[in-house]
Short mmCIF file of N, CA, C and O in Angstrom, two decimals:
data_model
loop_
_atom_site.label_atom_id
_atom_site.label_comp_id
_atom_site.label_asym_id
_atom_site.label_seq_id
_atom_site.Cartn_x
_atom_site.Cartn_y
_atom_site.Cartn_z
N MET A 1 -28.20 1.45 -54.27
CA MET A 1 -29.82 1.52 -53.93
C MET A 1 -30.50 0.24 -54.65
O MET A 1 -29.82 -0.45 -56.06
N THR A 2 -31.47 -0.51 -54.15
CA THR A 2 -31.69 -1.46 -55.16
C THR A 2 -33.21 -1.32 -55.24
O THR A 2 -34.27 -1.18 -54.16
N ILE A 3 -34.03 -1.72 -56.30
CA ILE A 3 -35.85 -0.89 -56.28
C ILE A 3 -35.70 -2.71 -57.11
O ILE A 3 -35.42 -2.46 -58.55
N GLU A 4 -37.22 -3.09 -56.56
CA GLU A 4 -37.48 -4.28 -57.11
C GLU A 4 -39.07 -3.71 -57.96
O GLU A 4 -40.01 -3.12 -57.13
N PHE A 5 -38.36 -3.55 -59.26
CA PHE A 5 -39.39 -2.90 -60.18
C PHE A 5 -41.09 -3.82 -60.39
O PHE A 5 -40.82 -4.99 -60.41
N ASP A 6 -41.96 -3.10 -60.11
CA ASP A 6 -42.88 -3.86 -60.76
C ASP A 6 -44.00 -3.63 -62.11
O ASP A 6 -43.94 -2.04 -62.44
N ASN A 7 -43.72 -4.48 -62.54
CA ASN A 7 -44.66 -4.59 -63.85
C ASN A 7 -45.56 -3.53 -64.69
O ASN A 7 -45.65 -3.32 -65.20
N ASN A 8 -46.64 -3.67 -63.05
CA ASN A 8 -47.67 -2.64 -62.99
C ASN A 8 -47.67 -1.27 -63.53
O ASN A 8 -48.68 -0.52 -63.37
N LEU A 9 -46.62 -1.00 -62.96
CA LEU A 9 -46.19 0.60 -62.70
C LEU A 9 -44.74 1.18 -63.45
O LEU A 9 -43.76 0.76 -63.57
N PRO A 10 -45.25 2.44 -63.98
CA PRO A 10 -44.09 3.26 -64.41
C PRO A 10 -42.65 3.29 -63.83
O PRO A 10 -42.99 3.44 -62.50
N ILE A 11 -41.73 2.68 -64.54
CA ILE A 11 -40.46 2.89 -63.76
C ILE A 11 -40.45 3.89 -62.96
O ILE A 11 -39.40 4.17 -61.64
N TYR A 12 -40.55 5.26 -63.78
CA TYR A 12 -40.19 6.45 -63.17
C TYR A 12 -40.75 6.56 -61.63
O TYR A 12 -40.57 7.45 -61.30
N LEU A 13 -42.20 6.44 -61.97
CA LEU A 13 -43.29 6.70 -60.85
C LEU A 13 -42.64 5.76 -59.48
O LEU A 13 -42.20 6.27 -58.59
N GLN A 14 -42.01 4.30 -60.12
CA GLN A 14 -41.54 3.78 -58.88
C GLN A 14 -40.06 4.38 -58.34
O GLN A 14 -39.98 4.63 -57.38
N ILE A 15 -39.01 5.39 -58.78
CA ILE A 15 -38.33 5.76 -58.95
C ILE A 15 -38.66 6.78 -57.84
O ILE A 15 -37.83 6.94 -56.86
N MET A 16 -39.98 7.87 -58.42
CA MET A 16 -39.98 8.86 -57.13
C MET A 16 -40.49 8.37 -56.01
O MET A 16 -39.83 8.91 -54.73
N GLN A 17 -41.47 7.27 -56.34
CA GLN A 17 -41.47 6.69 -54.93
C GLN A 17 -40.82 6.64 -53.45
O GLN A 17 -39.98 6.81 -52.43
N TYR A 18 -39.82 5.49 -54.37
CA TYR A 18 -38.08 5.55 -53.51
C TYR A 18 -37.68 6.28 -52.51
O TYR A 18 -36.94 6.67 -52.05
N ILE A 19 -37.34 7.36 -53.77
CA ILE A 19 -36.84 8.83 -53.32
C ILE A 19 -37.31 9.83 -52.62
O ILE A 19 -37.22 10.13 -51.36
N LYS A 20 -38.85 9.32 -52.81
CA LYS A 20 -39.44 10.41 -51.81
C LYS A 20 -39.80 9.71 -50.17
O LYS A 20 -39.51 9.99 -49.05
N ARG A 21 -39.83 7.95 -50.42
CA ARG A 21 -39.50 7.40 -49.12
C ARG A 21 -37.98 7.74 -48.29
O ARG A 21 -38.33 7.96 -47.12
N GLN A 22 -36.82 7.63 -49.13
CA GLN A 22 -35.62 8.16 -48.47
C GLN A 22 -35.90 9.29 -48.11
O GLN A 22 -34.74 9.67 -47.10
N ILE A 23 -36.55 10.88 -48.69
CA ILE A 23 -36.39 11.93 -47.75
C ILE A 23 -37.16 11.59 -46.63
O ILE A 23 -36.83 12.28 -45.83
N VAL A 24 -38.67 11.08 -46.67
CA VAL A 24 -39.19 11.31 -45.34
C VAL A 24 -38.72 10.14 -44.22
O VAL A 24 -39.21 10.61 -43.11
N THR A 25 -38.51 9.15 -44.48
CA THR A 25 -37.40 8.71 -43.60
C THR A 25 -36.09 8.84 -42.93
O THR A 25 -35.52 8.75 -42.09
N GLY A 26 -35.15 10.07 -43.86
CA GLY A 26 -34.08 10.38 -43.27
C GLY A 26 -33.21 10.32 -43.96
O GLY A 26 -32.21 10.69 -43.82
N THR A 27 -33.26 8.84 -44.73
CA THR A 27 -32.01 8.49 -45.18
C THR A 27 -31.48 9.61 -46.31
O THR A 27 -30.30 9.75 -46.48
N LEU A 28 -32.43 10.68 -47.04
CA LEU A 28 -31.75 11.63 -47.90
C LEU A 28 -31.78 12.93 -46.99
O LEU A 28 -33.47 12.77 -46.53
N GLN A 29 -31.88 13.58 -46.35
CA GLN A 29 -31.95 14.99 -45.45
C GLN A 29 -31.97 16.09 -46.60
O GLN A 29 -31.37 16.07 -47.70
N ALA A 30 -32.72 17.03 -45.93
CA ALA A 30 -33.01 18.45 -46.25
C ALA A 30 -31.34 18.76 -47.04
O ALA A 30 -30.88 19.17 -46.33
N GLY A 31 -31.60 19.23 -48.21
CA GLY A 31 -30.19 19.21 -49.25
C GLY A 31 -29.37 18.81 -49.35
O GLY A 31 -28.46 19.12 -49.77
N ASP A 32 -29.60 17.58 -48.86
CA ASP A 32 -28.87 16.17 -49.81
C ASP A 32 -28.94 16.19 -51.03
O ASP A 32 -29.69 16.39 -51.97
N LYS A 33 -27.26 16.20 -51.07
CA LYS A 33 -27.31 15.74 -52.91
C LYS A 33 -27.57 14.87 -53.39
O LYS A 33 -27.51 13.43 -53.05
N ILE A 34 -28.41 14.79 -54.69
CA ILE A 34 -29.21 13.43 -55.41
C ILE A 34 -27.84 13.00 -56.34
O ILE A 34 -27.29 13.95 -56.55
N PRO A 35 -28.12 11.17 -56.40
CA PRO A 35 -27.17 11.03 -57.83
C PRO A 35 -27.61 11.37 -58.85
O PRO A 35 -28.52 11.88 -58.92
N SER A 36 -26.38 11.87 -59.32
CA SER A 36 -26.56 12.29 -61.26
C SER A 36 -27.35 11.26 -62.14
O SER A 36 -27.58 10.09 -61.47
N VAL A 37 -28.40 12.11 -63.10
CA VAL A 37 -28.77 10.93 -64.03
C VAL A 37 -27.97 9.77 -64.66
O VAL A 37 -28.58 8.60 -64.46
N ARG A 38 -26.38 9.70 -64.77
CA ARG A 38 -26.09 8.69 -64.62
C ARG A 38 -25.75 7.77 -64.27
O ARG A 38 -25.52 6.84 -64.82
N GLU A 39 -24.98 8.31 -63.24
CA GLU A 39 -25.32 7.23 -61.78
C GLU A 39 -26.54 6.77 -61.46
O GLU A 39 -26.19 5.40 -61.30
N LEU A 40 -27.79 7.16 -61.20
CA LEU A 40 -28.57 6.67 -60.83
C LEU A 40 -29.06 5.38 -62.16
O LEU A 40 -29.53 4.38 -61.61
N ALA A 41 -28.82 5.79 -63.53
CA ALA A 41 -29.37 5.31 -64.19
C ALA A 41 -28.59 3.57 -64.46
O ALA A 41 -28.73 2.90 -64.31
N ALA A 42 -26.87 4.15 -64.19
CA ALA A 42 -25.83 2.96 -64.19
C ALA A 42 -26.62 1.62 -62.93
O ALA A 42 -26.38 0.57 -63.14
N GLU A 43 -27.03 2.80 -62.19
CA GLU A 43 -26.98 1.99 -60.61
C GLU A 43 -28.30 1.02 -60.83
O GLU A 43 -28.40 -0.16 -60.73
N LEU A 44 -28.77 0.99 -61.19
CA LEU A 44 -30.31 0.70 -61.18
C LEU A 44 -30.67 0.02 -62.59
O LEU A 44 -31.79 -0.85 -63.22
N GLN A 45 -29.15 0.17 -63.60
CA GLN A 45 -29.40 -0.38 -65.08
C GLN A 45 -31.04 0.14 -65.40
O GLN A 45 -31.67 -1.19 -66.02
N ILE A 46 -31.10 0.74 -65.61
CA ILE A 46 -32.11 1.56 -66.48
C ILE A 46 -32.05 2.64 -67.54
O ILE A 46 -30.55 3.25 -67.61
N ASN A 47 -32.63 3.09 -68.41
CA ASN A 47 -32.34 3.77 -69.60
C ASN A 47 -32.47 5.37 -68.73
O ASN A 47 -33.16 5.96 -68.11
N PRO A 48 -30.97 6.09 -68.80
CA PRO A 48 -31.06 7.48 -68.49
C PRO A 48 -32.35 8.32 -68.54
O PRO A 48 -32.37 9.17 -67.75
N ASN A 49 -32.89 8.54 -69.78
CA ASN A 49 -34.14 8.99 -69.93
C ASN A 49 -35.04 9.12 -69.12
O ASN A 49 -35.95 9.82 -69.03
N THR A 50 -35.21 7.17 -68.26
CA THR A 50 -36.33 7.04 -67.24
C THR A 50 -35.82 7.74 -66.23
O THR A 50 -36.54 8.86 -65.48
N VAL A 51 -34.65 8.16 -65.64
CA VAL A 51 -34.06 8.64 -64.56
C VAL A 51 -34.35 10.15 -64.93
O VAL A 51 -34.77 11.23 -63.97
N GLN A 52 -34.25 10.87 -65.89
CA GLN A 52 -34.35 12.02 -66.33
C GLN A 52 -35.70 12.58 -66.30
O GLN A 52 -35.95 13.35 -65.64
N ARG A 53 -36.17 11.86 -66.68
CA ARG A 53 -37.64 12.14 -66.72
C ARG A 53 -38.52 11.89 -65.03
O ARG A 53 -38.92 12.93 -64.68
N THR A 54 -37.66 10.98 -64.23
CA THR A 54 -37.74 10.87 -62.65
C THR A 54 -37.70 12.97 -62.08
O THR A 54 -38.56 13.27 -60.99
N PHE A 55 -36.39 12.70 -62.36
CA PHE A 55 -36.03 14.02 -61.66
C PHE A 55 -36.73 15.31 -61.98
O PHE A 55 -36.68 16.10 -61.31
N GLN A 56 -37.27 15.48 -63.49
CA GLN A 56 -37.78 16.37 -64.12
C GLN A 56 -39.42 16.66 -63.15
O GLN A 56 -39.58 17.49 -62.96
N GLU A 57 -39.48 15.09 -62.83
CA GLU A 57 -41.02 15.08 -61.76
C GLU A 57 -40.88 15.50 -60.87
O GLU A 57 -41.60 16.39 -60.16
N LEU A 58 -40.03 15.42 -60.15
CA LEU A 58 -39.61 15.52 -58.87
C LEU A 58 -39.36 16.63 -58.81
O LEU A 58 -40.04 17.73 -57.89
N GLU A 59 -39.05 17.72 -59.73
CA GLU A 59 -38.42 19.24 -59.54
C GLU A 59 -39.91 19.81 -59.89
O GLU A 59 -39.81 20.96 -59.17
N ARG A 60 -40.52 19.51 -60.68
CA ARG A 60 -41.96 20.28 -60.86
C ARG A 60 -42.78 20.04 -59.73
O ARG A 60 -43.20 21.23 -59.24
N GLU A 61 -42.55 18.61 -58.75
CA GLU A 61 -43.40 18.63 -57.34
C GLU A 61 -43.00 19.42 -56.40
O GLU A 61 -43.02 19.35 -55.26
N GLU A 62 -41.45 19.91 -56.67
CA GLU A 62 -40.39 20.89 -55.74
C GLU A 62 -40.40 20.05 -54.96
O GLU A 62 -39.75 20.49 -53.34
N VAL A 63 -39.91 18.96 -55.13
CA VAL A 63 -38.81 17.50 -54.11
C VAL A 63 -37.48 17.96 -54.07
O VAL A 63 -37.20 17.58 -53.26
N VAL A 64 -37.45 18.32 -55.48
CA VAL A 64 -35.62 18.25 -55.58
C VAL A 64 -35.56 19.53 -56.40
O VAL A 64 -36.63 20.00 -57.15
N GLU A 65 -34.37 20.05 -56.36
CA GLU A 65 -33.85 21.74 -56.83
C GLU A 65 -32.42 21.38 -57.40
O GLU A 65 -31.74 20.53 -57.05
N THR A 66 -32.38 21.90 -58.72
CA THR A 66 -31.57 21.87 -59.00
C THR A 66 -30.32 23.33 -59.16
O THR A 66 -31.04 24.21 -59.19
N LYS A 67 -29.25 23.40 -59.13
CA LYS A 67 -28.50 23.78 -58.57
C LYS A 67 -27.17 24.32 -59.69
O LYS A 67 -26.70 23.26 -59.74
N ARG A 68 -27.62 24.93 -60.72
CA ARG A 68 -26.84 25.06 -61.96
C ARG A 68 -25.10 24.96 -61.34
O ARG A 68 -24.63 25.52 -61.00
N GLY A 69 -24.74 24.03 -62.44
CA GLY A 69 -23.46 23.69 -62.22
C GLY A 69 -23.31 22.52 -61.13
O GLY A 69 -22.22 21.98 -61.06
N LEU A 70 -24.26 22.38 -60.08
CA LEU A 70 -23.75 21.59 -59.10
C LEU A 70 -24.68 20.52 -58.81
O LEU A 70 -24.21 19.63 -58.06
N GLY A 71 -25.78 20.20 -59.73
CA GLY A 71 -26.09 19.18 -59.42
C GLY A 71 -27.47 19.37 -58.84
O GLY A 71 -28.30 20.38 -58.55
N ARG A 72 -28.38 18.08 -58.84
CA ARG A 72 -30.08 18.06 -58.07
C ARG A 72 -29.71 17.71 -56.36
O ARG A 72 -28.78 17.09 -56.23
N TYR A 73 -30.62 18.60 -55.36
CA TYR A 73 -30.66 18.39 -54.05
C TYR A 73 -31.91 18.77 -53.88
O TYR A 73 -32.64 18.86 -54.19
N VAL A 74 -32.19 17.65 -52.26
CA VAL A 74 -33.37 17.40 -51.54
C VAL A 74 -33.64 19.14 -51.33
O VAL A 74 -32.69 19.73 -50.97
N THR A 75 -34.88 19.36 -51.58
CA THR A 75 -35.60 20.71 -51.07
C THR A 75 -34.93 21.01 -49.64
O THR A 75 -34.99 19.87 -48.68
N SER A 76 -34.96 22.26 -49.25
CA SER A 76 -34.61 22.45 -48.03
C SER A 76 -35.75 23.08 -47.35
O SER A 76 -35.89 23.17 -46.14
N GLU A 77 -36.64 22.97 -47.78
CA GLU A 77 -38.20 23.63 -47.23
C GLU A 77 -38.94 22.38 -46.44
O GLU A 77 -39.53 21.19 -47.32
N GLU A 78 -38.94 22.42 -45.13
CA GLU A 78 -39.42 21.12 -44.83
C GLU A 78 -40.81 21.19 -44.83
O GLU A 78 -41.55 19.92 -44.42
N ARG A 79 -41.48 22.14 -44.75
CA ARG A 79 -42.79 21.93 -44.59
C ARG A 79 -42.92 21.02 -46.30
O ARG A 79 -44.09 20.32 -46.28
N LYS A 80 -42.46 21.26 -47.54
CA LYS A 80 -42.60 20.23 -48.41
C LYS A 80 -42.46 18.88 -48.13
O LYS A 80 -43.45 18.05 -48.27
N ILE A 81 -41.21 18.63 -46.86
CA ILE A 81 -41.33 17.34 -46.63
C ILE A 81 -42.39 16.46 -45.98
O ILE A 81 -42.76 15.15 -46.09
N MET A 82 -42.57 17.60 -44.77
CA MET A 82 -44.05 17.14 -44.36
C MET A 82 -45.15 16.77 -45.11
O MET A 82 -46.12 15.70 -44.68
N THR A 83 -45.61 17.47 -45.84
CA THR A 83 -46.73 17.34 -47.06
C THR A 83 -46.35 16.02 -47.93
O THR A 83 -47.28 14.77 -47.87
N ILE A 84 -45.08 15.58 -48.24
CA ILE A 84 -44.76 14.26 -48.73
C ILE A 84 -45.38 13.24 -48.10
O ILE A 84 -45.76 11.81 -48.49
N LYS A 85 -44.56 13.23 -46.76
CA LYS A 85 -44.93 12.71 -45.66
C LYS A 85 -46.09 12.51 -45.37
O LYS A 85 -47.13 11.24 -45.25
N LYS A 86 -47.11 12.92 -45.03
CA LYS A 86 -48.79 13.09 -44.80
C LYS A 86 -48.94 12.15 -46.11
O LYS A 86 -50.11 11.53 -45.98
N GLU A 87 -48.94 12.60 -47.61
CA GLU A 87 -49.13 11.96 -48.72
C GLU A 87 -49.17 10.72 -48.59
O GLU A 87 -50.29 9.78 -48.84
N MET A 88 -47.45 10.20 -48.12
CA MET A 88 -47.49 8.56 -48.25
C MET A 88 -48.16 8.24 -46.71
O MET A 88 -48.81 6.89 -47.36
N ALA A 89 -48.22 8.68 -45.90
CA ALA A 89 -49.13 8.34 -44.64
C ALA A 89 -50.87 7.60 -45.46
O ALA A 89 -51.16 7.03 -45.04
N GLY A 90 -51.43 8.77 -46.10
CA GLY A 90 -52.63 8.86 -46.40
C GLY A 90 -52.65 7.79 -47.73
O GLY A 90 -53.90 7.05 -47.43
N GLU A 91 -51.81 7.57 -48.15
CA GLU A 91 -51.82 5.91 -49.33
C GLU A 91 -51.91 4.49 -48.20
O GLU A 91 -52.84 4.12 -48.85
N LEU A 92 -50.82 5.07 -47.72
CA LEU A 92 -50.91 3.77 -46.72
C LEU A 92 -51.80 3.47 -46.33
O LEU A 92 -52.57 2.02 -46.12
N LEU A 93 -52.81 4.45 -45.33
CA LEU A 93 -54.19 4.45 -44.57
C LEU A 93 -55.16 4.46 -45.53
O LEU A 93 -55.67 2.97 -45.39
N GLU A 94 -55.41 4.74 -46.78
CA GLU A 94 -56.00 3.96 -47.52
C GLU A 94 -56.00 2.57 -48.32
O GLU A 94 -57.15 2.06 -48.37
N ARG A 95 -54.77 2.33 -48.32
CA ARG A 95 -54.96 0.67 -48.82
C ARG A 95 -54.94 0.16 -47.40
O ARG A 95 -56.35 -1.16 -47.58
N PHE A 96 -54.98 0.40 -46.39
CA PHE A 96 -54.99 -0.66 -45.04
C PHE A 96 -56.26 -0.42 -45.20
O PHE A 96 -57.00 -1.76 -44.63
N LEU A 97 -57.13 0.53 -44.89
CA LEU A 97 -58.95 0.38 -45.20
C LEU A 97 -59.30 -0.27 -46.15
O LEU A 97 -59.91 -1.01 -45.87
N THR A 98 -58.94 -0.17 -46.93
CA THR A 98 -59.99 -1.03 -48.64
C THR A 98 -59.68 -2.45 -47.72
O THR A 98 -60.58 -3.22 -48.03
N GLY A 99 -57.99 -2.27 -47.56
CA GLY A 99 -58.15 -4.21 -47.29
C GLY A 99 -59.36 -4.52 -45.96
O GLY A 99 -59.56 -5.88 -45.65
N MET A 100 -59.30 -3.78 -45.02
CA MET A 100 -60.24 -4.12 -43.74
C MET A 100 -61.06 -4.31 -44.40
O MET A 100 -62.21 -4.96 -43.70
N GLN A 101 -62.11 -3.29 -45.25
CA GLN A 101 -62.86 -3.42 -45.68
C GLN A 101 -63.42 -4.70 -46.39
O GLN A 101 -65.00 -5.35 -46.64
N GLU A 102 -62.32 -4.90 -46.94
CA GLU A 102 -62.67 -6.43 -48.64
C GLU A 102 -62.86 -7.49 -47.49
O GLU A 102 -63.27 -8.08 -47.70
N LEU A 103 -61.91 -7.16 -46.13
CA LEU A 103 -62.65 -8.58 -45.38
C LEU A 103 -63.55 -8.27 -44.24
O LEU A 103 -63.80 -9.31 -43.91
N GLY A 104 -64.54 -7.49 -44.79
CA GLY A 104 -65.94 -7.18 -44.24
C GLY A 104 -65.63 -6.60 -42.84
O GLY A 104 -66.28 -7.13 -42.12
N ILE A 105 -64.48 -6.21 -42.33
CA ILE A 105 -64.21 -5.69 -40.99
C ILE A 105 -65.09 -4.41 -40.97
O ILE A 105 -65.29 -3.58 -41.46
N GLU A 106 -65.89 -4.46 -39.75
CA GLU A 106 -66.62 -2.91 -39.72
C GLU A 106 -65.38 -1.94 -38.98
O GLU A 106 -64.80 -2.48 -38.14
N GLU A 107 -66.61 -0.72 -39.94
CA GLU A 107 -65.84 0.36 -38.76
C GLU A 107 -65.20 0.22 -37.47
O GLU A 107 -64.05 0.53 -37.22
N GLN A 108 -66.25 0.28 -36.74
CA GLN A 108 -65.82 0.62 -35.21
C GLN A 108 -64.73 -0.74 -35.04
O GLN A 108 -63.60 -0.61 -34.13
N ASP A 109 -64.74 -1.89 -35.49
CA ASP A 109 -63.57 -3.18 -35.30
C ASP A 109 -62.40 -2.76 -35.35
O ASP A 109 -61.57 -3.13 -35.19
N ILE A 110 -62.29 -1.62 -36.82
CA ILE A 110 -61.08 -1.66 -37.46
C ILE A 110 -60.37 -0.40 -36.60
O ILE A 110 -58.99 -0.67 -36.27
N LEU A 111 -61.23 0.43 -35.34
CA LEU A 111 -60.67 1.10 -34.84
C LEU A 111 -60.02 0.29 -33.60
O LEU A 111 -59.16 1.14 -32.69
N SER A 112 -60.69 -0.36 -33.45
CA SER A 112 -60.31 -1.21 -32.17
C SER A 112 -59.34 -2.29 -32.33
O SER A 112 -58.34 -1.49 -31.48
N ILE A 113 -58.97 -2.45 -33.84
CA ILE A 113 -57.79 -3.40 -33.95
C ILE A 113 -56.51 -2.46 -33.76
O ILE A 113 -55.37 -2.66 -33.14
N VAL A 114 -56.71 -1.43 -34.25
CA VAL A 114 -55.32 -0.31 -34.33
C VAL A 114 -55.44 0.11 -33.45
O VAL A 114 -54.31 0.29 -32.75
N ALA A 115 -56.31 0.61 -32.63
CA ALA A 115 -55.92 0.97 -30.75
C ALA A 115 -55.34 -0.32 -30.09
O ALA A 115 -54.22 0.23 -29.20
N ASP A 116 -55.81 -1.26 -30.70
CA ASP A 116 -55.41 -2.56 -29.69
C ASP A 116 -53.82 -2.83 -30.17
O ASP A 116 -52.90 -2.95 -29.14
N ALA A 117 -53.74 -2.50 -31.75
CA ALA A 117 -52.12 -2.50 -31.82
C ALA A 117 -51.00 -1.71 -31.97
O ALA A 117 -50.26 -1.50 -31.06
N VAL A 118 -51.53 -0.43 -31.37
CA VAL A 118 -50.82 1.02 -31.14
C VAL A 118 -50.94 1.01 -29.39
O VAL A 118 -49.62 0.93 -29.13
N ALA A 119 -51.64 0.15 -28.98
CA ALA A 119 -51.55 0.09 -27.33
C ALA A 119 -50.16 -1.15 -26.98
O ALA A 119 -49.60 -0.69 -25.91
N GLU A 120 -50.06 -2.07 -28.06
CA GLU A 120 -49.40 -2.52 -27.72
C GLU A 120 -47.91 -2.71 -28.38
O GLU A 120 -47.34 -3.74 -28.18
N GLY A 121 -48.15 -1.66 -29.16
CA GLY A 121 -46.80 -1.54 -29.80
C GLY A 121 -46.79 -2.06 -31.21
O GLY A 121 -45.12 -2.07 -31.16
N LYS A 122 -47.66 -2.17 -32.09
CA LYS A 122 -46.95 -3.31 -32.97
C LYS A 122 -48.04 -3.20 -34.12
O LYS A 122 -49.58 -2.85 -33.56
N GLY A 123 -47.76 -3.74 -34.81
CA GLY A 123 -49.03 -3.51 -35.84
C GLY A 123 -49.51 -4.82 -36.42
O GLY A 123 -50.82 -4.92 -37.13
N GLY A 124 -49.25 -5.91 -36.07
CA GLY A 124 -49.17 -7.64 -36.50
C GLY A 124 -50.31 -7.99 -35.46
O GLY A 124 -50.32 -9.24 -35.14
N THR A 125 -51.34 -7.36 -34.75
CA THR A 125 -51.93 -8.00 -33.76
C THR A 125 -53.58 -8.70 -34.31
O THR A 125 -53.64 -8.13 -35.26
N THR A 126 -53.67 -9.55 -33.20
CA THR A 126 -54.63 -10.21 -34.43
C THR A 126 -56.03 -9.28 -32.84
O THR A 126 -55.91 -9.45 -31.80
N HIS A 127 -57.36 -9.53 -33.24
CA HIS A 127 -58.22 -9.03 -32.53
C HIS A 127 -59.73 -9.59 -32.48
O HIS A 127 -59.50 -10.09 -33.35
N GLU A 128 -59.86 -10.16 -30.73
CA GLU A 128 -60.91 -10.83 -30.77
C GLU A 128 -62.25 -10.41 -29.86
O GLU A 128 -61.94 -9.70 -29.26
#
């Protein structure tokens, strides 16, 4: 696991986002065991307390669950995974729309650009 940490965001939040992304992309499947606090701390070369906080937050959000004596596992609840996916998509969409508005692109033009990109099967088109 490799994460490029951003100094402007707490590390535990960045790890949470990384784990959530692994879940919604299918890298981590429902019911998969996740690394232990020690394993992940050693791998990322960070303080184990940071990893512990990450896991506590993921448990609070019901993204992972602890099975006593066995470790932590990705939730088996597909609805929860879909909710995470929708939240992440909403965040991406919000950043996209903010960027387009900052460029001065009107709402109707944004819709056209997106429609053209989807029709062409890619996201990097230019609209004329």
